[in-house]
Coordinates of C-alpha atoms in Angstrom, one line a residue:
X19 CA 0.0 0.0 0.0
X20 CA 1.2 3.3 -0.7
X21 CA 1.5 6.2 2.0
X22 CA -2.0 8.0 2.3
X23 CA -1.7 11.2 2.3
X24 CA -4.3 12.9 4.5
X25 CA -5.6 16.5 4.7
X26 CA -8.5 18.1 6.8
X27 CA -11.6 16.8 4.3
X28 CA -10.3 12.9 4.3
X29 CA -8.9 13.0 7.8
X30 CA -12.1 11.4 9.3
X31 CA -13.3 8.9 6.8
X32 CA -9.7 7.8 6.2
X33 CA -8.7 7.6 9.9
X34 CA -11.6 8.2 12.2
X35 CA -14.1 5.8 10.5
X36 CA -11.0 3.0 9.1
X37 CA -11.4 -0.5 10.1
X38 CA -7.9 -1.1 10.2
X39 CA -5.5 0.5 12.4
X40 CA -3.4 3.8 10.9
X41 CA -0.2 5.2 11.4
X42 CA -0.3 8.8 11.1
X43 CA 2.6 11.3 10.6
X44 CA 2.1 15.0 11.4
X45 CA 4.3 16.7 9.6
X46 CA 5.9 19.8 7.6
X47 CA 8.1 20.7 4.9
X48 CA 10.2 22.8 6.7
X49 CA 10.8 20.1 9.4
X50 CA 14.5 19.2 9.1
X51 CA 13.8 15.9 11.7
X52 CA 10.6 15.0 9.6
X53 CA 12.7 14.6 6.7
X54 CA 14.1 11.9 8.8
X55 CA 11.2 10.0 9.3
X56 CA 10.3 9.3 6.0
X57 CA 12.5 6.2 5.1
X58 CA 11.1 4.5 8.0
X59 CA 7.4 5.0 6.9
X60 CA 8.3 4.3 3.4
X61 CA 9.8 1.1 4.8
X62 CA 6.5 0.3 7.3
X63 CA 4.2 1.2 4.3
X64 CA 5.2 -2.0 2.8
X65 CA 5.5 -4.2 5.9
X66 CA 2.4 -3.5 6.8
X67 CA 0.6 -3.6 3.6
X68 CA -3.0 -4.8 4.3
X69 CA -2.6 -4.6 8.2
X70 CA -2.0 -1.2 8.9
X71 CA -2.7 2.2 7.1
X72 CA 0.2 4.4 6.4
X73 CA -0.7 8.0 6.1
X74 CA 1.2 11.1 6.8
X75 CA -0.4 14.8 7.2
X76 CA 1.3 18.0 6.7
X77 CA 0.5 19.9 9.4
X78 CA 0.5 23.3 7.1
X79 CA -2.2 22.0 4.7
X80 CA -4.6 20.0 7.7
X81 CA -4.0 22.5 10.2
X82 CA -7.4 22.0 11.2
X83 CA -7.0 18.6 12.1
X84 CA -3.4 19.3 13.7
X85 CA -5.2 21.3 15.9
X86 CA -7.8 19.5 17.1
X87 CA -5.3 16.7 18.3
X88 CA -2.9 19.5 20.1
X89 CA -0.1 18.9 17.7
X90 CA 2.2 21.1 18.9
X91 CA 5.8 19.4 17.8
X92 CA 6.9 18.1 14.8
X93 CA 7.1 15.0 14.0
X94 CA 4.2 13.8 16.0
X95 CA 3.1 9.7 15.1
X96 CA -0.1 8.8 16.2
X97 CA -1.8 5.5 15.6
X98 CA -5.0 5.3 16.2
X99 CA -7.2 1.6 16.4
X100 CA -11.1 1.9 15.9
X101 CA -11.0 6.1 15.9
X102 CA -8.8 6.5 18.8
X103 CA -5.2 7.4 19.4
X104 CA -4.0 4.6 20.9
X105 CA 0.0 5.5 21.3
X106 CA 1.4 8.8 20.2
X107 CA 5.1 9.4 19.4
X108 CA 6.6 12.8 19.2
X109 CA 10.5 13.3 18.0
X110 CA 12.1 11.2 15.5
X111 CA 12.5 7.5 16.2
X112 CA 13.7 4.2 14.7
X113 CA 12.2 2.0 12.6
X114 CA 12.4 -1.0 15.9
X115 CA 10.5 1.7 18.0
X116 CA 7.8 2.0 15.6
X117 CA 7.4 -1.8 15.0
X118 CA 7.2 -1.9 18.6
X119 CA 4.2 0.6 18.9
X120 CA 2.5 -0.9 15.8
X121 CA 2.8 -4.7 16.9
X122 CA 1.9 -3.8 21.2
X123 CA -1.1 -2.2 19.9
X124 CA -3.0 -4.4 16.7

């Protein structure tokens, strides 16, 4: 599956409303450690294919959203299970740690 990218108008029925778990990365352009993020979920996208949505939202074009979950450092990695958040993750971190979230919480 290819990463999903999200905005304020498919936020809900994407992630809210999703039968299957999703990974969600807040994130911006500008952000220097964001850039560092994105071989991991590149990586997870495909490891998780059919398990786990991948989906990344830039916090400039769903500021909306980014606001209504307090979003206030970048990059933030929330997944949520049945409409919640169920772990959040702020800061850059490996690809092991992220596994770890995923697996402890499908």
């Amino acid at each position: 599956m290819d990463i999903l990218h999200l905005n304020d108008n498919n936020f809900n029925s994407e992630v809210i409303k999703s039968n299957e778990p999703v990974l969600v990365d807040f994130w911006a352009e500008w952000c220097a450690p964001c850039k560092r993020v994105v071989p991991v979920i590149k990586e997870l996208s495909q490891e998780y294919k059919g398990k786990v949505k991948i989906a990344k939202l830039n916090v400039e074009e769903g500021a909306n959203t980014a606001t209504s979950f307090g979003i206030m450092s970048i990059p933030t990695l929330m997944l949520f299970k049945n409409g919640k958040i169920v772990k959040q993750i702020v800061g850059v971190v490996s690809k092991e740690e992220l596994k770890s979230m995923i697996d402890s919480n499908i």
